[in-house]
Amino acid sequence: MANLLSSLFLLFVAAAAVHHRQALSITSPSDVAALKAFKSAVDPASIPRWSCLASWNFSAADPCSVPRRSYFTCGLSCSSSSSGGPAQITLITLDPAGYSGTLSPLVSGLSRLAVLDLSDNSFRGPIPSSLSSLSALTTLSLRANSFSGAVPALAGLKTLQSLDLSYNSLSGSLPSSLSSLPSLTRLDLSFNRLTGSIPKLPPNLLELALRGNSLSGPLSKDSFAGSAQLEVVELGHNSLAGALEPWLFLLPSVQQIDLANNSLARVDVPTPPTAGGGGGGSLVAVDLGFNRIEGLVPGSFASYPQLSSLSLRHNRLRGDIPTEFGRKATLRRLFLDGNYLTGKPPEGLLSRGSAVAFGSLGDNCLRECPASSQLCAPSQKPDAVCKQAYGGGRPRS
Ligand SMILES: *[C@@H]1O[C@H](CO)[C@@H](O)[C@H](O)[C@H]1NC(C)=O
Ligand SMILES: *[C@@H]1O[C@H](CO)[C@@H](O)[C@H](O)[C@H]1NC(C)=O
C-alpha cells in the first residue's frame, strides 16, 4: 500500500515537472519576441474577443505549449521540439477577423516560418522587405488587405512556392528579382495598382495572375523565356498594347490565356506543330475580348486540339468567320460579338449539332444570322455603320 502510494506520488511529481517545463519555456525566446512584435503591431481595438489573436496571451502561456485550451488556440503552429531544441513557429494563418494595423518587420525573426497568411483582413502600410530573410517561407498570402507601397523584392527566398498579394493597393513596377525565385509556382498580384512592363518571370511558374493593374507595353518573349511549365496566364484588365506574337500561343504548357480588356492591336496566331510536344497542344481557353485588335479572325485557332473557349468580342475584326469554326468539335464557347464580321456564319455553327453551346456572333455585319438562333443575339449592326466601317462600299462577303 505504501509502495503504491509512493509510486503514485512519483508519477504525480513527474507529470508536474513535465507540465512545469512546458509552461516555462518551450518556444525559442527569439520566436516569442518576434511573435509579440507581430501582435503588438495590430491595432488592439481591431482584435475581437473571440478571435485567434485575442487568445495570444504571452503572460498567461507559452505559444507552443500543449494542450491549447484557453491560450494560443488558433492562428499559429509550432515545430515539434523532437530534436531536443526549443519549439519554433512554423505557420501563422490568421482568421479573417477584420484585424487592422501593420505587419511588423520583426516577423522576420521567425526563422522557421513556412506559411504567413493574413488574407481577408485590413492590414495596411508597406510589406516589410525584411520578409526576404524568412528563409523557410513557402507560402505568403496577404490577399485582400490594404497594403500599399512597392511589391517587396523577395530575392533569395529559395523555398517560396506561392505568393499572393492580390487585392491590395500595391504600386510601382514588378521587381526584377521575381526571376530569382526558383520554387515559385503560383504568383497572384491581381487587383493592385502596378505599372510598367512585365519583367522576366520565375522559371518554374505554373500560374501567373496579374489581372486588374495598369501594366503596359507589349508582352515580351524574354519575360516568358524559360516558362516551360506555365499553364495559366491571367493578364486581363491592364493597359498592355502592341501585338501578340506566335510564341505566346506556343508556350509548351499553356492552357488558359486571358488578355481581355487591354489595348492590344494585333494578334498573330500560329498553327501549332502537329507532332505534339511543340507547344499549344494544351491550350483550352483564350480570352482577347475588349481590345483593339484589327484584321481577320485567326482561323488557326481551330487547329488547337483542345481549344474549347474563345472570345474575341469587342475588337475591330473584319472579314468572314473562318469556316473551320463550324467543324471544331471541341469548341463549346465562342464569343465574336461586337466586331465588323461579314458574310454568312460558317456551315455547322448554327446547326442543331453544333458543338458551340454558349456564345454570340451578334453586333457584327453578318448576313443571314437568323434571330431564331441564340448565337445571333444581339442583332447585327445597322447597315450604315457597316458601310462606313468598310469605307462606304458594300461589306465584303
Ligand atoms: C492574460 O492572462 C493573464 C493571466 O491569466 C490575465 O491576467 C490577463 O488579463 C490576460 N490578458 C488578456 C488581454 O486577456
Ligand atoms: C475595362 O477596364 C476598365 C478599367 O479597369 C473598366 O472601366 C471597364 O469597364 C472594363 N471594360 C470591360 C468591358 O470590362
Short mmCIF file of C-alpha atoms and ligand atoms in Angstrom, two decimals:
data_model
loop_
_atom_site.label_atom_id
_atom_site.label_comp_id
_atom_site.label_asym_id
_atom_site.label_seq_id
_atom_site.Cartn_x
_atom_site.Cartn_y
_atom_site.Cartn_z
CA MET A 1 0.00 0.00 0.00
CA ALA A 2 2.73 2.42 0.98
CA ASN A 3 4.56 1.31 -2.13
CA LEU A 4 1.60 2.06 -4.34
CA LEU A 5 1.13 5.46 -2.75
CA SER A 6 4.74 6.41 -3.27
CA SER A 7 4.69 5.33 -6.90
CA LEU A 8 1.56 7.38 -7.43
CA PHE A 9 3.33 10.30 -5.82
CA LEU A 10 6.35 9.85 -8.08
CA LEU A 11 4.10 9.78 -11.10
CA PHE A 12 2.47 12.99 -9.99
CA VAL A 13 5.84 14.68 -9.49
CA ALA A 14 6.96 13.57 -12.94
CA ALA A 15 3.77 14.88 -14.55
CA ALA A 16 4.08 18.18 -12.73
CA ALA A 17 7.69 18.52 -13.85
CA VAL A 18 6.72 17.99 -17.49
CA HIS A 19 3.93 20.47 -17.10
CA HIS A 20 6.25 22.96 -15.45
CA ARG A 21 8.89 22.67 -18.15
CA GLN A 22 6.35 23.21 -20.93
CA ALA A 23 4.79 26.18 -19.22
CA LEU A 24 8.15 27.80 -18.65
CA SER A 25 9.90 27.92 -21.99
CA ILE A 26 9.06 25.58 -24.75
CA THR A 27 9.24 28.18 -27.56
CA SER A 28 12.53 29.67 -28.65
CA PRO A 29 12.88 33.11 -26.97
CA SER A 30 13.62 34.84 -30.26
CA ASP A 31 10.41 33.43 -31.76
CA VAL A 32 8.44 34.61 -28.73
CA ALA A 33 9.90 38.10 -29.17
CA ALA A 34 9.05 38.15 -32.89
CA LEU A 35 5.53 36.90 -32.23
CA LYS A 36 4.99 39.57 -29.57
CA ALA A 37 6.17 42.23 -32.01
CA PHE A 38 3.82 40.83 -34.65
CA LYS A 39 0.83 41.04 -32.31
CA SER A 40 1.66 44.47 -30.94
CA ALA A 41 1.66 45.95 -34.47
CA VAL A 42 -2.02 45.01 -34.77
CA ASP A 43 -4.45 47.70 -33.58
CA PRO A 44 -5.81 46.36 -30.25
CA ALA A 45 -9.25 47.80 -31.00
CA SER A 46 -9.44 45.62 -34.12
CA ILE A 47 -8.94 42.35 -32.18
CA PRO A 48 -12.34 40.82 -31.38
CA ARG A 49 -12.59 38.90 -28.09
CA TRP A 50 -13.43 35.66 -29.91
CA SER A 51 -10.55 35.88 -32.40
CA CYS A 52 -7.35 33.90 -32.70
CA LEU A 53 -5.17 36.89 -31.90
CA ALA A 54 -7.11 37.59 -28.68
CA SER A 55 -6.05 34.17 -27.46
CA TRP A 56 -2.39 35.02 -27.91
CA ASN A 57 -1.70 35.97 -24.26
CA PHE A 58 2.02 35.90 -23.62
CA SER A 59 1.74 36.45 -19.87
CA ALA A 60 -0.61 33.50 -19.46
CA ALA A 61 1.01 30.82 -21.60
CA ASP A 62 3.86 29.82 -23.85
CA PRO A 63 2.84 29.99 -27.53
CA CYS A 64 3.81 26.39 -28.29
CA SER A 65 2.72 24.72 -25.04
CA VAL A 66 0.15 21.96 -25.42
CA PRO A 67 -2.69 21.28 -24.98
CA ARG A 68 -4.04 24.63 -26.11
CA ARG A 69 -7.15 25.09 -24.06
CA SER A 70 -7.52 28.83 -23.50
CA TYR A 71 -4.45 30.48 -24.98
CA PHE A 72 -2.89 30.42 -28.43
CA THR A 73 -5.85 28.36 -29.52
CA CYS A 74 -5.51 29.17 -33.21
CA GLY A 75 -3.65 31.20 -35.82
CA LEU A 76 -0.28 29.54 -35.43
CA SER A 77 1.54 26.21 -35.49
CA CYS A 78 4.82 25.16 -33.99
CA SER A 79 7.51 22.74 -34.98
CA SER A 80 7.71 19.78 -32.66
CA SER A 81 10.76 20.07 -30.46
CA SER A 82 11.64 16.42 -31.05
CA SER A 83 15.26 17.24 -31.71
CA GLY A 84 15.50 18.49 -28.14
CA GLY A 85 15.80 22.15 -29.06
CA PRO A 86 13.10 24.71 -28.37
CA ALA A 87 9.94 24.74 -30.48
CA GLN A 88 9.66 27.29 -33.27
CA ILE A 89 6.76 28.91 -35.06
CA THR A 90 6.26 27.37 -38.49
CA LEU A 91 2.94 28.83 -39.53
CA ILE A 92 0.88 31.96 -38.96
CA THR A 93 -2.58 31.73 -40.54
CA LEU A 94 -4.81 34.40 -39.12
CA ASP A 95 -8.56 34.19 -39.14
CA PRO A 96 -10.37 36.85 -41.20
CA ALA A 97 -11.47 38.72 -38.06
CA GLY A 98 -11.03 42.21 -39.52
CA TYR A 99 -7.63 42.88 -37.94
CA SER A 100 -6.08 46.19 -38.88
CA GLY A 101 -2.61 47.51 -38.24
CA THR A 102 0.74 46.97 -39.85
CA LEU A 103 2.89 43.92 -40.45
CA SER A 104 5.86 44.20 -38.08
CA PRO A 105 9.24 43.91 -39.84
CA LEU A 106 10.34 41.92 -36.78
CA VAL A 107 8.25 38.97 -38.00
CA SER A 108 11.41 38.11 -39.91
CA GLY A 109 12.77 36.81 -36.61
CA LEU A 110 10.66 33.68 -37.06
CA SER A 111 13.45 31.76 -38.74
CA ARG A 112 11.43 28.57 -39.39
CA LEU A 113 8.23 30.26 -40.56
CA ALA A 114 6.91 28.40 -43.63
CA VAL A 115 3.46 29.94 -44.00
CA LEU A 116 2.37 33.52 -43.42
CA ASP A 117 -1.28 34.03 -44.33
CA LEU A 118 -3.06 37.22 -43.25
CA SER A 119 -5.63 37.21 -46.05
CA ASP A 120 -9.02 38.93 -45.79
CA ASN A 121 -8.11 41.43 -43.08
CA SER A 122 -7.31 45.16 -43.06
CA PHE A 123 -3.56 45.30 -42.64
CA ARG A 124 -2.09 48.49 -44.12
CA GLY A 125 1.25 50.12 -44.77
CA PRO A 126 4.22 48.64 -46.58
CA ILE A 127 5.07 44.97 -46.87
CA PRO A 128 8.37 44.84 -44.96
CA SER A 129 11.38 43.99 -47.08
CA SER A 130 12.72 42.03 -44.10
CA LEU A 131 10.41 39.19 -45.22
CA SER A 132 13.17 38.25 -47.65
CA SER A 133 15.15 36.84 -44.74
CA LEU A 134 12.44 34.27 -43.94
CA SER A 135 14.49 31.51 -45.50
CA ALA A 136 11.95 28.72 -44.78
CA LEU A 137 8.95 30.54 -46.24
CA THR A 138 6.92 28.53 -48.77
CA THR A 139 3.61 30.43 -48.77
CA LEU A 140 2.99 34.14 -48.40
CA SER A 141 -0.60 35.32 -48.70
CA LEU A 142 -1.52 38.88 -47.85
CA ARG A 143 -4.51 38.77 -50.20
CA ALA A 144 -7.38 41.21 -49.67
CA ASN A 145 -5.84 43.67 -47.22
CA SER A 146 -4.84 47.32 -47.65
CA PHE A 147 -1.10 47.03 -48.06
CA SER A 148 0.47 49.85 -50.05
CA GLY A 149 3.89 50.73 -51.42
CA ALA A 150 6.02 48.51 -53.58
CA VAL A 151 5.97 44.75 -54.10
CA PRO A 152 8.91 43.69 -51.90
CA ALA A 153 11.97 42.25 -53.57
CA LEU A 154 11.86 38.77 -52.12
CA ALA A 155 15.14 37.85 -53.74
CA GLY A 156 16.79 34.87 -52.18
CA LEU A 157 13.64 33.12 -50.98
CA LYS A 158 14.64 29.80 -52.49
CA THR A 159 11.72 27.94 -50.91
CA LEU A 160 8.85 30.30 -51.75
CA GLN A 161 6.20 28.42 -53.77
CA SER A 162 3.13 30.62 -53.58
CA LEU A 163 2.95 34.41 -53.44
CA ASP A 164 -0.49 36.01 -53.27
CA LEU A 165 -0.63 39.76 -52.76
CA SER A 166 -3.81 40.28 -54.76
CA TYR A 167 -6.50 42.81 -53.80
CA ASN A 168 -4.25 45.35 -52.09
CA SER A 169 -3.06 48.82 -53.11
CA LEU A 170 0.47 48.00 -54.14
CA SER A 171 2.02 50.35 -56.66
CA GLY A 172 5.16 50.78 -58.72
CA SER A 173 6.59 48.20 -61.05
CA LEU A 174 7.13 44.50 -60.58
CA PRO A 175 10.54 43.75 -59.07
CA SER A 176 13.04 42.21 -61.45
CA SER A 177 14.06 39.92 -58.60
CA LEU A 178 10.97 37.78 -59.32
CA SER A 179 13.05 35.72 -61.70
CA SER A 180 15.29 34.72 -58.80
CA LEU A 181 12.54 32.78 -57.02
CA PRO A 182 13.33 29.25 -58.22
CA SER A 183 10.49 27.44 -56.41
CA LEU A 184 7.68 29.87 -57.14
CA THR A 185 4.82 28.12 -58.92
CA ARG A 186 1.95 30.50 -58.21
CA LEU A 187 2.12 34.29 -58.41
CA ASP A 188 -1.02 36.41 -57.90
CA LEU A 189 -0.68 40.18 -57.82
CA SER A 190 -4.09 40.86 -59.34
CA PHE A 191 -6.10 43.96 -58.48
CA ASN A 192 -3.38 46.29 -57.29
CA ARG A 193 -2.05 49.48 -58.91
CA LEU A 194 1.02 48.07 -60.56
CA THR A 195 2.54 49.84 -63.54
CA GLY A 196 5.35 49.25 -66.02
CA SER A 197 6.06 46.17 -68.03
CA ILE A 198 6.25 42.50 -67.10
CA PRO A 199 9.80 41.51 -66.10
CA LYS A 200 11.43 38.14 -66.55
CA LEU A 201 9.25 35.57 -64.81
CA PRO A 202 10.33 32.91 -62.31
CA PRO A 203 11.44 29.76 -64.11
CA ASN A 204 9.00 27.26 -62.58
CA LEU A 205 5.80 29.25 -62.60
CA LEU A 206 2.55 27.35 -63.26
CA GLU A 207 0.12 30.20 -62.68
CA LEU A 208 0.59 33.89 -63.37
CA ALA A 209 -2.21 36.26 -62.34
CA LEU A 210 -1.74 40.00 -62.79
CA ARG A 211 -5.30 40.98 -63.62
CA GLY A 212 -6.65 44.42 -62.85
CA ASN A 213 -3.48 46.50 -62.73
CA SER A 214 -2.10 49.18 -65.07
CA LEU A 215 0.67 47.16 -66.66
CA SER A 216 1.68 48.49 -70.04
CA GLY A 217 3.84 47.83 -73.06
CA PRO A 218 3.88 44.81 -75.35
CA LEU A 219 4.37 41.31 -73.96
CA SER A 220 7.98 40.42 -74.39
CA LYS A 221 9.19 36.99 -75.33
CA ASP A 222 12.15 37.49 -73.00
CA SER A 223 9.85 37.72 -69.95
CA PHE A 224 8.37 34.32 -70.75
CA ALA A 225 11.53 32.63 -71.99
CA GLY A 226 12.01 29.51 -69.91
CA SER A 227 8.38 29.47 -68.66
CA ALA A 228 8.08 25.89 -69.80
CA GLN A 229 5.55 24.94 -67.12
CA LEU A 230 3.31 27.98 -67.31
CA GLU A 231 -0.32 26.84 -67.59
CA VAL A 232 -2.37 29.89 -66.66
CA VAL A 233 -1.72 33.42 -67.91
CA GLU A 234 -4.17 35.96 -66.47
CA LEU A 235 -3.34 39.46 -67.62
CA GLY A 236 -6.83 40.85 -68.20
CA HIS A 237 -7.78 44.44 -67.31
CA ASN A 238 -4.41 46.12 -67.84
CA SER A 239 -3.02 48.52 -70.45
CA LEU A 240 -0.97 46.05 -72.43
CA ALA A 241 -0.55 47.13 -76.03
CA GLY A 242 1.05 46.13 -79.30
CA ALA A 243 0.92 42.73 -80.93
CA LEU A 244 0.51 39.24 -79.51
CA GLU A 245 3.18 37.20 -81.20
CA PRO A 246 3.13 33.49 -82.05
CA TRP A 247 5.40 32.42 -79.16
CA LEU A 248 2.66 33.18 -76.61
CA PHE A 249 0.34 30.52 -78.02
CA LEU A 250 3.19 28.04 -78.30
CA LEU A 251 4.34 28.14 -74.67
CA PRO A 252 4.82 24.42 -74.00
CA SER A 253 2.25 24.01 -71.20
CA VAL A 254 -0.12 26.89 -71.69
CA GLN A 255 -3.81 26.10 -71.09
CA GLN A 256 -5.50 29.44 -70.42
CA ILE A 257 -4.71 32.88 -71.79
CA ASP A 258 -6.71 35.85 -70.53
CA LEU A 259 -5.77 39.21 -72.02
CA ALA A 260 -9.25 40.72 -72.09
CA ASN A 261 -9.68 44.43 -71.60
CA ASN A 262 -6.27 45.65 -72.69
CA SER A 263 -5.17 47.77 -75.65
CA LEU A 264 -3.82 45.08 -77.93
CA ALA A 265 -3.80 45.97 -81.61
CA ARG A 266 -2.81 42.77 -83.41
CA VAL A 267 -2.65 39.05 -82.86
CA ASP A 268 -0.57 36.55 -84.77
CA VAL A 269 -1.79 33.03 -84.02
CA PRO A 270 0.40 30.25 -85.39
CA THR A 271 -0.79 26.81 -86.36
CA PRO A 272 0.59 24.57 -83.60
CA PRO A 273 3.10 21.93 -84.64
CA THR A 274 1.16 18.71 -85.19
CA ALA A 275 3.66 16.20 -83.86
CA GLY A 276 2.84 17.17 -80.24
CA GLY A 277 5.28 18.44 -77.66
CA GLY A 278 5.85 21.53 -79.74
CA GLY A 279 3.58 23.72 -77.64
CA GLY A 280 -0.01 24.85 -77.96
CA GLY A 281 -1.29 21.29 -77.54
CA SER A 282 -2.85 22.04 -74.15
CA LEU A 283 -4.48 25.36 -74.97
CA VAL A 284 -8.07 25.26 -73.70
CA ALA A 285 -9.28 28.84 -73.32
CA VAL A 286 -8.33 32.17 -74.88
CA ASP A 287 -9.97 35.49 -73.99
CA LEU A 288 -8.88 38.51 -76.02
CA GLY A 289 -12.16 40.41 -75.70
CA PHE A 290 -12.34 44.20 -75.31
CA ASN A 291 -9.10 45.11 -77.06
CA ARG A 292 -8.46 46.98 -80.33
CA ILE A 293 -7.43 44.03 -82.42
CA GLU A 294 -7.66 44.63 -86.16
CA GLY A 295 -7.51 42.24 -89.07
CA LEU A 296 -9.20 38.92 -89.73
CA VAL A 297 -10.34 36.33 -87.17
CA PRO A 298 -7.41 33.89 -86.99
CA GLY A 299 -8.74 30.59 -88.34
CA SER A 300 -5.63 28.90 -86.95
CA PHE A 301 -7.31 28.87 -83.52
CA ALA A 302 -9.31 25.93 -84.84
CA SER A 303 -6.15 23.83 -85.12
CA TYR A 304 -5.50 23.80 -81.36
CA PRO A 305 -6.69 20.29 -80.48
CA GLN A 306 -8.16 21.10 -77.05
CA LEU A 307 -9.49 24.62 -77.59
CA SER A 308 -12.92 24.85 -76.01
CA SER A 309 -13.43 28.55 -75.26
CA LEU A 310 -12.55 31.51 -77.47
CA SER A 311 -13.52 35.15 -77.02
CA LEU A 312 -12.56 37.88 -79.45
CA ARG A 313 -15.57 40.00 -78.59
CA HIS A 314 -15.50 43.78 -78.89
CA ASN A 315 -12.47 44.25 -81.10
CA ARG A 316 -12.14 45.65 -84.63
CA LEU A 317 -12.09 42.41 -86.55
CA ARG A 318 -13.31 42.21 -90.13
CA GLY A 319 -13.96 39.66 -92.81
CA ASP A 320 -15.67 36.29 -92.61
CA ILE A 321 -15.84 33.91 -89.67
CA PRO A 322 -13.36 31.12 -90.53
CA THR A 323 -15.18 28.07 -91.85
CA GLU A 324 -13.07 25.83 -89.59
CA PHE A 325 -15.03 27.11 -86.57
CA GLY A 326 -18.16 25.40 -87.89
CA ARG A 327 -16.47 21.98 -87.73
CA LYS A 328 -14.49 22.32 -84.50
CA ALA A 329 -15.88 19.61 -82.21
CA THR A 330 -14.12 20.81 -79.02
CA LEU A 331 -15.30 24.41 -79.26
CA ARG A 332 -18.03 24.95 -76.65
CA ARG A 333 -17.90 28.74 -76.18
CA LEU A 334 -17.37 31.22 -78.99
CA PHE A 335 -17.78 34.98 -78.50
CA LEU A 336 -17.18 37.05 -81.63
CA ASP A 337 -19.79 39.76 -80.94
CA GLY A 338 -19.02 43.46 -81.24
CA ASN A 339 -16.78 43.34 -84.32
CA TYR A 340 -17.30 44.07 -88.04
CA LEU A 341 -17.54 40.49 -89.27
CA THR A 342 -19.22 39.99 -92.60
CA GLY A 343 -20.61 37.21 -94.74
CA LYS A 344 -22.55 34.20 -93.62
CA PRO A 345 -21.84 32.26 -90.39
CA PRO A 346 -19.98 29.10 -91.40
CA GLU A 347 -21.79 25.87 -92.12
CA GLY A 348 -22.43 23.91 -88.93
CA LEU A 349 -22.04 26.73 -86.44
CA LEU A 350 -25.75 27.48 -86.14
CA SER A 351 -26.98 23.96 -86.80
CA ARG A 352 -28.57 21.74 -84.21
CA GLY A 353 -25.49 19.55 -83.96
CA SER A 354 -23.11 22.44 -83.37
CA ALA A 355 -20.57 21.96 -80.58
CA VAL A 356 -20.86 25.64 -79.64
CA ALA A 357 -23.27 25.82 -76.69
CA PHE A 358 -22.54 29.35 -75.48
CA GLY A 359 -21.52 32.47 -77.27
CA SER A 360 -22.51 35.26 -79.58
CA LEU A 361 -22.00 36.35 -83.15
CA GLY A 362 -24.20 39.42 -82.60
CA ASP A 363 -23.38 43.09 -83.13
CA ASN A 364 -21.44 42.44 -86.34
CA CYS A 365 -22.13 42.97 -90.05
CA LEU A 366 -23.20 39.38 -90.76
CA ARG A 367 -25.79 38.40 -93.33
CA GLU A 368 -28.10 35.51 -92.63
CA CYS A 369 -27.68 35.24 -88.88
CA PRO A 370 -31.28 34.35 -88.07
CA ALA A 371 -32.82 35.93 -84.97
CA SER A 372 -34.18 32.47 -84.17
CA SER A 373 -30.65 31.34 -83.30
CA GLN A 374 -29.47 32.27 -79.81
CA LEU A 375 -25.94 32.70 -81.10
CA CYS A 376 -27.11 35.57 -83.33
CA ALA A 377 -28.25 37.82 -80.46
CA PRO A 378 -27.86 40.74 -80.08
CA SER A 379 -28.87 41.96 -83.52
CA GLN A 380 -26.37 42.95 -86.20
CA LYS A 381 -25.03 46.50 -86.57
CA PRO A 382 -27.08 48.94 -88.67
CA ASP A 383 -26.19 48.91 -92.38
CA ALA A 384 -24.94 52.49 -92.20
CA VAL A 385 -22.37 51.60 -89.52
CA CYS A 386 -21.15 48.61 -91.54
CA LYS A 387 -20.94 50.63 -94.76
CA GLN A 388 -18.91 53.28 -93.03
CA ALA A 389 -16.58 50.69 -91.50
CA TYR A 390 -15.91 49.25 -94.94
CA GLY A 391 -15.17 52.64 -96.48
CA GLY A 392 -18.65 53.37 -97.71
CA GLY A 393 -18.72 50.37 -100.06
CA ARG A 394 -20.68 47.18 -99.65
CA PRO A 395 -19.39 44.89 -96.88
CA ARG A 396 -17.12 42.24 -98.34
CA SER A 397 -18.57 38.78 -98.15
C1 LIG B 1 -3.65 37.36 -19.99
O1 LIG B 1 -3.57 36.42 -18.98
C2 LIG B 1 -3.36 36.97 -17.70
C3 LIG B 1 -3.08 35.84 -16.74
O2 LIG B 1 -4.02 34.81 -16.87
C4 LIG B 1 -4.56 37.81 -17.32
O3 LIG B 1 -4.37 38.41 -16.09
C5 LIG B 1 -4.75 38.88 -18.40
O4 LIG B 1 -5.94 39.59 -18.14
C6 LIG B 1 -4.82 38.28 -19.75
N1 LIG B 1 -4.81 39.33 -20.74
C7 LIG B 1 -5.74 39.45 -21.65
C8 LIG B 1 -5.60 40.60 -22.58
O5 LIG B 1 -6.66 38.66 -21.73
C1 LIG B 2 -12.19 47.53 -68.69
O1 LIG B 2 -11.48 48.05 -67.59
C2 LIG B 2 -11.83 49.35 -67.24
C3 LIG B 2 -10.90 49.83 -66.15
O2 LIG B 2 -10.49 48.80 -65.33
C4 LIG B 2 -13.29 49.37 -66.82
O3 LIG B 2 -13.68 50.67 -66.50
C5 LIG B 2 -14.13 48.82 -67.94
O4 LIG B 2 -15.47 48.73 -67.55
C6 LIG B 2 -13.65 47.47 -68.38
N1 LIG B 2 -14.39 47.01 -69.53
C7 LIG B 2 -14.96 45.86 -69.57
C8 LIG B 2 -15.72 45.58 -70.79
O5 LIG B 2 -14.89 45.06 -68.66
#
